[in-house]
PDB file of C-alpha atoms in Angstrom:
ATOM      1  CA  MET V  60       6.199  33.240   5.860  1.00  0.00           C
ATOM      2  CA  GLY V  61       5.925  30.578   3.176  1.00  0.00           C
ATOM      3  CA  LEU V  62       9.138  28.785   2.807  1.00  0.00           C
ATOM      4  CA  LYS V  63       9.394  26.140  -0.064  1.00  0.00           C
ATOM      5  CA  LYS V  64       9.862  22.767   1.114  1.00  0.00           C
ATOM      6  CA  LYS V  65      13.791  22.385   1.007  1.00  0.00           C
ATOM      7  CA  GLU V  66      14.156  25.897   2.807  1.00  0.00           C
ATOM      8  CA  ARG V  67      11.426  24.741   5.393  1.00  0.00           C
ATOM      9  CA  GLN V  68      13.332  21.243   5.917  1.00  0.00           C
ATOM     10  CA  ALA V  69      16.603  23.016   6.121  1.00  0.00           C
ATOM     11  CA  PHE V  70      15.315  25.351   8.785  1.00  0.00           C
ATOM     12  CA  ILE V  71      13.922  22.318  10.675  1.00  0.00           C
ATOM     13  CA  LEU V  72      17.442  20.733  10.681  1.00  0.00           C
ATOM     14  CA  GLU V  73      18.836  23.843  12.031  1.00  0.00           C
ATOM     15  CA  ILE V  74      16.625  23.946  14.739  1.00  0.00           C
ATOM     16  CA  ILE V  75      17.149  20.591  15.950  1.00  0.00           C
ATOM     17  CA  GLU V  76      20.667  21.179  15.667  1.00  0.00           C
ATOM     18  CA  ARG V  77      20.511  24.195  17.976  1.00  0.00           C
ATOM     19  CA  GLU V  78      17.748  23.363  20.473  1.00  0.00           C
ATOM     20  CA  ASP V  79      16.678  20.367  22.503  1.00  0.00           C
ATOM     21  CA  ILE V  80      13.628  19.486  20.698  1.00  0.00           C
ATOM     22  CA  ASP V  81      11.834  16.339  22.069  1.00  0.00           C
ATOM     23  CA  SER V  82       8.379  16.371  20.315  1.00  0.00           C
ATOM     24  CA  GLN V  83       6.560  17.482  16.884  1.00  0.00           C
ATOM     25  CA  GLU V  84       4.764  19.872  19.013  1.00  0.00           C
ATOM     26  CA  GLU V  85       7.686  21.712  20.253  1.00  0.00           C
ATOM     27  CA  LEU V  86       9.164  21.755  16.819  1.00  0.00           C
ATOM     28  CA  MET V  87       5.780  23.202  15.549  1.00  0.00           C
ATOM     29  CA  LYS V  88       5.913  25.820  18.208  1.00  0.00           C
ATOM     30  CA  TYR V  89       9.469  26.917  17.005  1.00  0.00           C
ATOM     31  CA  LEU V  90       8.451  26.840  13.430  1.00  0.00           C
ATOM     32  CA  LEU V  91       5.320  29.057  14.210  1.00  0.00           C
ATOM     33  CA  ASN V  92       7.482  31.392  16.200  1.00  0.00           C
ATOM     34  CA  ALA V  93       9.672  32.127  13.220  1.00  0.00           C
ATOM     35  CA  GLY V  94       6.603  32.945  11.516  1.00  0.00           C
ATOM     36  CA  ILE V  95       6.289  29.617   9.370  1.00  0.00           C
ATOM     37  CA  ASP V  96       2.691  28.522   9.094  1.00  0.00           C
ATOM     38  CA  ILE V  97       2.661  24.795   9.085  1.00  0.00           C
ATOM     39  CA  THR V  98       0.333  22.013   9.875  1.00  0.00           C
ATOM     40  CA  GLN V  99       1.286  18.967  11.981  1.00  0.00           C
ATOM     41  CA  ALA V 100       0.768  16.681   9.122  1.00  0.00           C
ATOM     42  CA  THR V 101       3.446  18.714   7.179  1.00  0.00           C
ATOM     43  CA  VAL V 102       6.039  18.578  10.118  1.00  0.00           C
ATOM     44  CA  SER V 103       5.243  14.878  10.404  1.00  0.00           C
ATOM     45  CA  ARG V 104       6.131  14.296   6.813  1.00  0.00           C
ATOM     46  CA  ASP V 105       9.220  16.667   7.093  1.00  0.00           C
ATOM     47  CA  ILE V 106      10.408  14.524  10.070  1.00  0.00           C
ATOM     48  CA  ASN V 107      10.060  11.248   8.137  1.00  0.00           C
ATOM     49  CA  GLU V 108      11.684  12.509   4.910  1.00  0.00           C
ATOM     50  CA  LEU V 109      14.664  14.024   6.882  1.00  0.00           C
ATOM     51  CA  ARG V 110      15.095  10.785   9.032  1.00  0.00           C
ATOM     52  CA  ILE V 111      14.613  12.595  12.356  1.00  0.00           C
ATOM     53  CA  VAL V 112      14.359  10.315  15.207  1.00  0.00           C
ATOM     54  CA  ARG V 113      13.957  10.757  18.866  1.00  0.00           C
ATOM     55  CA  HIS V 114      16.723   9.419  21.071  1.00  0.00           C
ATOM     56  CA  THR V 115      18.306   9.856  24.452  1.00  0.00           C
ATOM     57  CA  ASP V 116      21.320  12.219  24.673  1.00  0.00           C
ATOM     58  CA  ALA V 117      24.293  11.975  27.135  1.00  0.00           C
ATOM     59  CA  THR V 118      22.170  13.461  29.798  1.00  0.00           C
ATOM     60  CA  GLY V 119      19.430  10.742  29.500  1.00  0.00           C
ATOM     61  CA  LYS V 120      16.890  13.720  27.838  1.00  0.00           C
ATOM     62  CA  TYR V 121      15.133  12.577  24.889  1.00  0.00           C
ATOM     63  CA  ARG V 122      15.974  14.931  21.652  1.00  0.00           C
ATOM     64  CA  TYR V 123      15.443  14.951  18.010  1.00  0.00           C
ATOM     65  CA  ALA V 124      18.358  14.196  15.802  1.00  0.00           C
ATOM     66  CA  VAL V 125      18.875  13.098  12.348  1.00  0.00           C
ATOM     67  CA  LEU V 126      19.082   9.156  12.321  1.00  0.00           C
ATOM     68  CA  THR V 127      22.840   8.565  11.102  1.00  0.00           C
ATOM     69  CA  GLU V 128      23.989   5.607   9.372  1.00  0.00           C
ATOM     70  CA  THR V 129      23.498   2.188  10.723  1.00  0.00           C
ATOM     71  CA  PRO V 130      26.424   1.844  13.675  1.00  0.00           C
ATOM     72  CA  LYS V 131      29.228  -0.583  12.946  1.00  0.00           C
ATOM     73  CA  THR V 132      28.769  -4.127  14.094  1.00  0.00           C
ATOM     74  CA  ASP V 133      31.358  -4.926  16.775  1.00  0.00           C
ATOM     75  CA  ALA V 134      33.488  -8.176  16.578  1.00  0.00           C
ATOM     76  CA  ASN V 135      31.419  -9.979  19.186  1.00  0.00           C
ATOM     77  CA  GLN V 136      28.099  -9.376  17.702  1.00  0.00           C
ATOM     78  CA  ILE V 137      29.046 -10.859  14.417  1.00  0.00           C
ATOM     79  CA  VAL V 138      30.768 -13.716  15.889  1.00  0.00           C
ATOM     80  CA  ASN V 139      27.781 -14.617  18.062  1.00  0.00           C
ATOM     81  CA  GLY V 140      25.742 -14.071  14.905  1.00  0.00           C
ATOM     82  CA  PHE V 141      27.435 -16.740  13.210  1.00  0.00           C
ATOM     83  CA  GLN V 142      27.627 -19.103  16.112  1.00  0.00           C
ATOM     84  CA  GLN V 143      23.714 -18.693  16.506  1.00  0.00           C
ATOM     85  CA  LEU V 144      22.426 -18.019  12.942  1.00  0.00           C
ATOM     86  CA  ALA V 145      24.867 -19.816  10.334  1.00  0.00           C
ATOM     87  CA  ASN V 146      24.582 -23.389   9.282  1.00  0.00           C
ATOM     88  CA  SER V 147      27.057 -23.363   6.424  1.00  0.00           C
ATOM     89  CA  VAL V 148      29.391 -21.351   4.307  1.00  0.00           C
ATOM     90  CA  THR V 149      30.072 -22.240   0.760  1.00  0.00           C
ATOM     91  CA  ARG V 150      32.712 -20.380  -1.556  1.00  0.00           C
ATOM     92  CA  VAL V 151      31.714 -19.993  -5.175  1.00  0.00           C
ATOM     93  CA  GLU V 152      34.581 -18.338  -7.041  1.00  0.00           C
ATOM     94  CA  PHE V 153      34.448 -14.638  -5.456  1.00  0.00           C
ATOM     95  CA  MET V 154      30.995 -15.258  -3.730  1.00  0.00           C
ATOM     96  CA  LEU V 155      30.277 -17.094  -0.723  1.00  0.00           C
ATOM     97  CA  VAL V 156      26.721 -18.556   0.108  1.00  0.00           C
ATOM     98  CA  ILE V 157      25.638 -18.831   3.529  1.00  0.00           C
ATOM     99  CA  LYS V 158      22.829 -20.945   4.972  1.00  0.00           C
ATOM    100  CA  THR V 159      21.268 -19.726   8.091  1.00  0.00           C
ATOM    101  CA  THR V 160      18.674 -21.048  10.361  1.00  0.00           C
ATOM    102  CA  SER V 161      15.250 -20.313   9.132  1.00  0.00           C
ATOM    103  CA  GLY V 162      14.244 -16.855   9.077  1.00  0.00           C
ATOM    104  CA  ASN V 163      17.517 -15.349   9.794  1.00  0.00           C
ATOM    105  CA  GLY V 164      19.120 -14.556   6.426  1.00  0.00           C
ATOM    106  CA  ASN V 165      18.733 -10.732   6.720  1.00  0.00           C
ATOM    107  CA  ARG V 166      19.600 -10.536  10.207  1.00  0.00           C
ATOM    108  CA  LEU V 167      23.125 -12.058   9.643  1.00  0.00           C
ATOM    109  CA  ALA V 168      23.278 -10.122   6.534  1.00  0.00           C
ATOM    110  CA  ALA V 169      22.721  -6.873   8.542  1.00  0.00           C
ATOM    111  CA  LEU V 170      25.539  -7.726  10.822  1.00  0.00           C
ATOM    112  CA  ILE V 171      27.780  -8.723   8.128  1.00  0.00           C
ATOM    113  CA  ASP V 172      27.056  -5.441   6.243  1.00  0.00           C
ATOM    114  CA  GLY V 173      27.548  -3.616   9.652  1.00  0.00           C
ATOM    115  CA  ALA V 174      31.005  -5.030  10.234  1.00  0.00           C
ATOM    116  CA  GLY V 175      32.297  -2.993   7.137  1.00  0.00           C
ATOM    117  CA  LEU V 176      34.480  -5.799   6.353  1.00  0.00           C
ATOM    118  CA  ASP V 177      37.155  -4.737   3.501  1.00  0.00           C
ATOM    119  CA  SER V 178      36.548  -8.059   1.882  1.00  0.00           C
ATOM    120  CA  VAL V 179      32.711  -7.603   1.786  1.00  0.00           C
ATOM    121  CA  ILE V 180      31.314  -5.774  -1.426  1.00  0.00           C
ATOM    122  CA  GLY V 181      27.786  -6.445  -0.520  1.00  0.00           C
ATOM    123  CA  THR V 182      25.203  -8.864   0.540  1.00  0.00           C
ATOM    124  CA  LEU V 183      21.961 -10.196  -0.747  1.00  0.00           C
ATOM    125  CA  ALA V 184      19.795 -12.031   1.674  1.00  0.00           C
ATOM    126  CA  GLY V 185      16.752 -14.144   1.679  1.00  0.00           C
ATOM    127  CA  HIS V 186      14.883 -16.265   4.241  1.00  0.00           C
ATOM    128  CA  ASP V 187      17.744 -18.719   5.311  1.00  0.00           C
ATOM    129  CA  THR V 188      20.366 -17.878   2.604  1.00  0.00           C
ATOM    130  CA  ILE V 189      22.900 -14.925   2.080  1.00  0.00           C
ATOM    131  CA  TYR V 190      25.025 -14.393  -0.950  1.00  0.00           C
ATOM    132  CA  VAL V 191      28.238 -12.158  -0.107  1.00  0.00           C
ATOM    133  CA  THR V 192      30.180 -10.704  -2.959  1.00  0.00           C
ATOM    134  CA  SER V 193      33.860 -10.397  -2.601  1.00  0.00           C
ATOM    135  CA  PRO V 194      36.353  -8.399  -4.831  1.00  0.00           C
ATOM    136  CA  SER V 195      38.464 -11.329  -5.512  1.00  0.00           C
ATOM    137  CA  VAL V 196      38.557 -15.244  -5.288  1.00  0.00           C
ATOM    138  CA  GLN V 197      41.489 -14.803  -2.672  1.00  0.00           C
ATOM    139  CA  ALA V 198      39.236 -12.244  -0.492  1.00  0.00           C
ATOM    140  CA  ALA V 199      36.416 -14.699  -0.825  1.00  0.00           C
ATOM    141  CA  THR V 200      38.613 -17.718   0.256  1.00  0.00           C
ATOM    142  CA  ALA V 201      39.847 -16.141   3.452  1.00  0.00           C
ATOM    143  CA  LEU V 202      36.417 -14.487   4.125  1.00  0.00           C
ATOM    144  CA  ALA V 203      34.949 -17.989   4.017  1.00  0.00           C
ATOM    145  CA  THR V 204      37.880 -19.388   6.363  1.00  0.00           C
ATOM    146  CA  GLU V 205      36.951 -16.666   9.004  1.00  0.00           C
ATOM    147  CA  PHE V 206      33.180 -17.101   8.769  1.00  0.00           C
ATOM    148  CA  THR V 207      33.481 -20.849   9.218  1.00  0.00           C
ATOM    149  CA  ASN V 208      35.875 -20.251  12.079  1.00  0.00           C
ATOM    150  CA  TRP V 209      33.280 -17.980  13.864  1.00  0.00           C
ATOM    151  CA  MET V 210      30.784 -20.932  13.381  1.00  0.00           C
ATOM    152  CA  ALA V 211      32.732 -22.977  15.580  1.00  0.00           C
TER     153      ALA V 211
END
C-alpha cells in the first residue's frame, strides 16, 4: 500500500505509541506487515523528521519514543552552572550580559533556558557571553541579583 509521507509518518507514530519498538528493523517489520512497502533509508529519514529517539522505559527496556522538549533544569543545576561557569553579570536596561568561562556561553544559556524563569524572555549565547532579555528593567534587576548570588 502506498501511503503519502504524512500518512506514513502518522502511522509510524501510532506504532511506536502502541508497541514497544526498539530498532529500525523492528519498525520496518511492523510497516511491512501492514502492507506498507518502505526502504530502510525512508524509515531512517522518518525517524529523524519525527524526532524519534531510543530511550529506556520504566522497566529498563529500550524503546522508541518521540523526543519531548528539553527537560526542565532543576534549581541545583542552574546554581551549580553559575558557580562553575559564570564570571560576571551586568545589567543594561532590561537585558543582562553574562560573561562565562571560555567556551561555556551556550552551556550556561541552555541551563537558563531550561529553568523556565518568568523573568527570562530568551537568551542569545556566544563563546563566552550570554545576552538575557527580560520583560522589564525591574525583572532584569531582580534577575541580575539572583544570578550574582548564585555565583557566590
